């Protein structure tokens, strides 16, 4: 079960279910072994490096990795290839993470330009901040049901702990798209809706679960059901006073506002690089990690000044 806390206590008494086995998400080595298992069932090209694929799939579980291989095989068949190559597996990962590409969904030039700057904002902030995960790919090709583009970051290693600075950097990257729209267009759009929701939730968890707030300090007023995974979270029922609730709202709002200003500052100071990335996106629609490194070869700050916590 994924919900052990809802099981009847009678089921967990001695002599019934004495041993509980927690199945965590596989690490890098585990993902590679799972990929080898499923890869043995399809014809893989000589250029396929399953270690690289495993590194590109942090957080995926066995069923996701099986789907990567299945999707890769289907794509290879669609492209009339005799074997599955890295290109098909790379596209399969994108389909699983963001949904299939919707190249038939034609955006108006005005909207496409806004999406290009939005995604470039995420990219530039991620490349500027010291602890943000590096950008692996950015595209303005629509994917899935609603995504008009997306920026994919790739952790350099499996993570189990996050520092306060790392969480703040993550929030700033989430807000980079909205900040770019304000810097370039002096106006905002609905495209940042999901970014705002995720940033607000992360800020709130910093205050209520991780004890990283200034007013409440090292005091957890909520306990998430899935503390292991930052992307899988169900809050506990509210058990605190209205005064604490107001403090939580104020602190979370302050975190989001500070990180938004931080992202805005990065993009304002480096607007020329924002233009470089956005114009390349408009011309080519996709930027991979190698191309991004070339575009920003003379600019790799990685150590933008931190904002004060107060």
Coordinates of C-alpha atoms in Angstrom, one line a residue:
X1 CA 0.0 0.0 0.0
X2 CA 1.0 3.6 -0.5
X3 CA -1.0 4.7 2.5
X4 CA 0.1 2.7 5.6
X5 CA -1.3 5.3 7.9
X6 CA -4.9 4.4 6.9
X7 CA -4.6 0.7 7.6
X8 CA -6.6 -0.7 10.5
X9 CA -4.2 -1.1 13.5
X10 CA -5.6 -4.6 13.9
X11 CA -3.8 -5.5 10.7
X12 CA -0.5 -4.4 12.1
X13 CA -0.6 -6.3 15.3
X14 CA 2.1 -8.9 16.1
X15 CA 1.6 -12.1 14.2
X16 CA -0.1 -10.5 11.3
X17 CA 2.0 -8.1 9.3
X18 CA 5.1 -8.0 11.4
X19 CA 7.5 -6.9 8.7
X20 CA 7.0 -3.8 6.7
X21 CA 9.1 -3.5 3.5
X22 CA 9.6 0.1 2.3
X23 CA 10.2 0.1 -1.5
X24 CA 12.0 3.4 -2.2
X25 CA 12.6 4.8 -5.7
X26 CA 15.7 3.2 -7.3
X27 CA 19.0 5.1 -7.2
X28 CA 21.3 5.5 -10.2
X29 CA 22.6 2.0 -10.0
X30 CA 19.2 0.5 -9.5
X31 CA 17.8 2.4 -12.5
X32 CA 20.6 1.2 -14.7
X33 CA 19.9 -2.5 -13.7
X34 CA 16.2 -2.0 -14.3
X35 CA 16.9 -0.5 -17.8
X36 CA 19.2 -3.5 -18.5
X37 CA 16.4 -5.9 -17.7
X38 CA 13.9 -4.2 -19.9
X39 CA 16.5 -3.3 -22.6
X40 CA 17.2 -7.0 -23.0
X41 CA 13.7 -7.4 -24.6
X42 CA 14.3 -4.9 -27.4
X43 CA 17.1 -4.4 -30.0
X44 CA 19.4 -1.6 -28.8
X45 CA 21.8 0.2 -31.1
X46 CA 25.5 0.2 -30.2
X47 CA 25.4 3.9 -29.2
X48 CA 23.0 3.2 -26.4
X49 CA 24.5 3.9 -23.0
X50 CA 22.1 2.8 -20.3
X51 CA 24.2 4.5 -17.6
X52 CA 23.5 7.8 -19.3
X53 CA 19.8 7.0 -19.6
X54 CA 19.8 6.1 -15.9
X55 CA 21.4 9.5 -15.1
X56 CA 18.7 11.2 -17.1
X57 CA 15.8 9.6 -15.2
X58 CA 16.2 10.6 -11.5
X59 CA 13.0 9.9 -9.6
X60 CA 11.6 7.4 -12.0
X61 CA 10.4 4.0 -10.7
X62 CA 10.5 0.6 -12.4
X63 CA 7.2 1.1 -14.4
X64 CA 8.5 4.5 -15.7
X65 CA 11.8 2.9 -16.8
X66 CA 9.9 0.1 -18.5
X67 CA 7.8 2.7 -20.3
X68 CA 11.0 4.5 -21.5
X69 CA 12.1 1.3 -23.2
X70 CA 8.6 0.6 -24.6
X71 CA 8.2 4.1 -25.9
X72 CA 11.7 4.0 -27.4
X73 CA 10.9 0.8 -29.3
X74 CA 7.7 2.3 -30.6
X75 CA 9.4 5.4 -31.8
X76 CA 12.2 3.3 -33.5
X77 CA 9.5 1.4 -35.3
X78 CA 7.7 4.6 -36.3
X79 CA 11.0 6.0 -37.7
X80 CA 11.7 2.7 -39.6
X81 CA 14.9 2.0 -37.6
X82 CA 16.3 -1.4 -37.1
X83 CA 17.3 -0.7 -33.5
X84 CA 16.5 1.7 -30.7
X85 CA 19.1 4.5 -30.5
X86 CA 19.8 7.2 -27.9
X87 CA 17.6 9.6 -29.9
X88 CA 14.5 7.5 -29.4
X89 CA 15.2 6.9 -25.7
X90 CA 15.8 10.6 -25.2
X91 CA 12.5 11.4 -26.9
X92 CA 10.8 8.7 -24.8
X93 CA 12.0 10.3 -21.6
X94 CA 10.6 13.7 -22.8
X95 CA 7.2 12.0 -23.6
X96 CA 7.0 10.5 -20.1
X97 CA 8.1 13.7 -18.3
X98 CA 6.1 16.3 -20.3
X99 CA 3.8 14.3 -22.6
X100 CA 4.1 13.8 -26.3
X101 CA 5.1 16.7 -28.5
X102 CA 2.2 18.5 -30.1
X103 CA 3.8 20.0 -33.2
X104 CA 0.4 20.4 -34.8
X105 CA -0.5 22.9 -32.1
X106 CA 0.5 26.1 -33.8
X107 CA 1.1 29.1 -31.6
X108 CA 0.6 32.7 -32.8
X109 CA 4.0 34.5 -33.3
X110 CA 3.2 36.8 -30.3
X111 CA 2.5 33.8 -28.0
X112 CA 5.5 31.9 -29.2
X113 CA 7.8 34.8 -28.5
X114 CA 6.4 35.1 -25.0
X115 CA 6.9 31.4 -24.3
X116 CA 10.5 31.6 -25.6
X117 CA 11.3 34.3 -23.1
X118 CA 9.5 32.6 -20.4
X119 CA 11.5 29.4 -20.8
X120 CA 14.7 31.3 -21.3
X121 CA 14.0 33.0 -17.9
X122 CA 13.9 29.6 -16.2
X123 CA 17.1 28.6 -18.0
X124 CA 19.1 31.7 -17.2
X125 CA 18.1 31.8 -13.5
X126 CA 19.0 28.0 -13.2
X127 CA 22.4 28.6 -14.8
X128 CA 23.1 31.7 -12.6
X129 CA 22.3 30.4 -9.1
X130 CA 24.9 28.4 -7.2
X131 CA 22.9 25.3 -6.2
X132 CA 20.3 25.0 -8.9
X133 CA 20.3 21.9 -11.0
X134 CA 21.9 22.4 -14.5
X135 CA 19.6 22.7 -17.4
X136 CA 19.6 19.7 -19.7
X137 CA 17.0 20.8 -22.3
X138 CA 14.7 23.7 -23.0
X139 CA 12.0 23.7 -25.7
X140 CA 9.1 25.8 -26.9
X141 CA 7.5 22.9 -28.7
X142 CA 4.1 22.3 -27.0
X143 CA 3.9 19.0 -25.1
X144 CA 1.0 17.2 -23.4
X145 CA -2.3 18.8 -22.7
X146 CA -1.4 22.3 -21.7
X147 CA 2.4 22.8 -21.7
X148 CA 3.5 25.3 -24.3
X149 CA 7.1 24.7 -23.5
X150 CA 9.3 23.4 -20.7
X151 CA 12.7 23.6 -19.2
X152 CA 14.2 20.3 -18.0
X153 CA 16.8 20.4 -15.2
X154 CA 19.0 17.3 -14.5
X155 CA 20.4 16.7 -11.0
X156 CA 24.1 15.8 -11.0
X157 CA 23.4 13.0 -8.5
X158 CA 20.6 11.3 -6.6
X159 CA 19.5 13.6 -3.8
X160 CA 18.0 12.7 -0.4
X161 CA 18.6 16.0 1.5
X162 CA 18.1 19.6 0.6
X163 CA 19.5 22.7 2.3
X164 CA 17.7 25.9 2.7
X165 CA 19.8 27.6 0.1
X166 CA 19.0 24.8 -2.4
X167 CA 15.2 25.1 -1.8
X168 CA 15.4 28.9 -2.2
X169 CA 17.3 28.5 -5.5
X170 CA 14.6 26.0 -6.7
X171 CA 11.9 28.6 -5.9
X172 CA 13.8 31.3 -7.8
X173 CA 14.1 29.1 -10.8
X174 CA 10.4 28.3 -10.8
X175 CA 9.7 32.1 -10.8
X176 CA 12.3 32.8 -13.5
X177 CA 9.7 32.5 -16.3
X178 CA 7.3 35.0 -14.9
X179 CA 10.2 37.4 -14.1
X180 CA 11.4 37.2 -17.7
X181 CA 7.9 38.1 -18.9
X182 CA 7.9 41.2 -16.7
X183 CA 11.5 42.2 -17.7
X184 CA 10.8 41.9 -21.4
X185 CA 7.1 42.6 -21.9
X186 CA 6.4 44.7 -18.8
X187 CA 3.3 42.6 -18.5
X188 CA 2.3 39.2 -17.1
X189 CA 0.4 36.2 -18.6
X190 CA -1.4 33.1 -17.3
X191 CA 1.6 30.9 -18.4
X192 CA 3.2 31.1 -15.0
X193 CA 0.2 29.5 -13.1
X194 CA 1.8 26.2 -12.4
X195 CA 5.1 27.8 -11.5
X196 CA 3.4 30.0 -9.0
X197 CA 1.6 27.1 -7.4
X198 CA 4.7 25.0 -7.1
X199 CA 6.8 27.9 -5.7
X200 CA 4.1 28.8 -3.2
X201 CA 3.8 25.2 -2.0
X202 CA 7.6 24.8 -1.6
X203 CA 7.8 28.1 0.4
X204 CA 5.0 26.9 2.6
X205 CA 6.6 23.6 3.2
X206 CA 9.9 25.3 4.1
X207 CA 8.0 27.2 6.9
X208 CA 5.6 24.5 8.1
X209 CA 7.5 21.2 7.7
X210 CA 11.2 22.0 7.5
X211 CA 11.5 24.6 10.2
X212 CA 13.2 27.1 7.9
X213 CA 11.0 30.1 8.7
X214 CA 12.2 33.2 10.6
X215 CA 9.2 33.7 12.9
X216 CA 8.3 30.1 13.7
X217 CA 11.9 28.9 13.6
X218 CA 12.7 25.2 14.2
X219 CA 9.0 24.2 14.7
X220 CA 7.1 21.9 12.4
X221 CA 3.4 22.7 12.4
X222 CA 2.6 20.2 9.6
X223 CA 3.9 16.8 8.8
X224 CA 3.7 15.7 5.2
X225 CA 2.8 12.1 4.4
X226 CA 5.7 11.7 2.0
X227 CA 8.6 13.6 3.4
X228 CA 11.1 11.5 1.4
X229 CA 10.0 13.0 -1.9
X230 CA 9.7 16.7 -2.5
X231 CA 7.3 16.0 -5.4
X232 CA 4.9 13.7 -3.6
X233 CA 3.2 15.5 -0.8
X234 CA -0.1 15.4 1.1
X235 CA -0.4 17.9 4.0
X236 CA -1.8 16.9 7.3
X237 CA -5.0 18.5 8.7
X238 CA -4.7 21.9 10.2
X239 CA -3.9 21.7 13.9
X240 CA -2.7 25.2 14.7
X241 CA -4.1 28.6 15.7
X242 CA -5.2 31.4 13.4
X243 CA -2.2 33.5 14.6
X244 CA 0.2 30.8 13.5
X245 CA -1.7 30.5 10.2
X246 CA -1.2 34.2 9.6
X247 CA 2.5 33.9 10.3
X248 CA 2.8 31.0 8.0
X249 CA 1.1 32.8 5.2
X250 CA 3.2 35.9 5.7
X251 CA 6.5 34.0 5.8
X252 CA 5.7 31.9 2.8
X253 CA 4.6 35.0 0.9
X254 CA 7.9 36.8 1.8
X255 CA 10.0 33.9 0.6
X256 CA 8.2 33.8 -2.8
X257 CA 8.5 37.6 -3.1
X258 CA 12.2 37.6 -2.2
X259 CA 13.0 34.8 -4.7
X260 CA 10.9 36.5 -7.4
X261 CA 12.9 39.7 -6.9
X262 CA 16.1 37.7 -7.0
X263 CA 15.1 36.1 -10.3
X264 CA 14.2 39.5 -11.7
X265 CA 17.5 40.9 -10.6
X266 CA 19.5 38.1 -12.4
X267 CA 17.5 38.6 -15.6
X268 CA 17.7 42.4 -15.5
X269 CA 21.5 42.4 -15.0
X270 CA 22.0 39.7 -17.7
X271 CA 19.3 40.7 -20.2
X272 CA 21.7 40.2 -23.1
X273 CA 22.1 36.5 -22.3
X274 CA 18.3 36.3 -21.9
X275 CA 18.0 37.7 -25.5
X276 CA 20.6 35.2 -26.8
X277 CA 18.8 32.2 -25.4
X278 CA 15.3 33.3 -26.4
X279 CA 16.3 34.2 -30.0
X280 CA 18.0 30.8 -30.4
X281 CA 14.8 29.2 -29.1
X282 CA 12.7 31.1 -31.6
X283 CA 14.9 30.0 -34.4
X284 CA 15.4 26.4 -33.5
X285 CA 12.7 25.6 -30.9
X286 CA 15.0 23.3 -28.8
X287 CA 18.2 23.9 -27.0
X288 CA 20.1 20.9 -25.5
X289 CA 22.8 21.1 -22.8
X290 CA 25.7 21.2 -25.3
X291 CA 24.1 24.1 -27.3
X292 CA 23.3 26.0 -24.1
X293 CA 27.0 25.7 -23.0
X294 CA 28.0 27.1 -26.3
X295 CA 25.5 30.0 -26.2
X296 CA 26.7 30.9 -22.6
X297 CA 30.3 30.0 -23.1
X298 CA 31.5 33.5 -22.1
X299 CA 29.0 33.6 -19.1
X300 CA 28.9 31.1 -16.4
X301 CA 28.5 33.0 -13.2
X302 CA 27.1 30.3 -11.0
X303 CA 27.6 32.5 -7.9
X304 CA 25.0 35.2 -8.0
X305 CA 24.9 37.0 -4.6
X306 CA 22.5 35.6 -2.1
X307 CA 19.6 37.6 -0.8
X308 CA 19.5 38.2 3.0
X309 CA 17.0 36.0 4.8
X310 CA 15.5 38.9 6.6

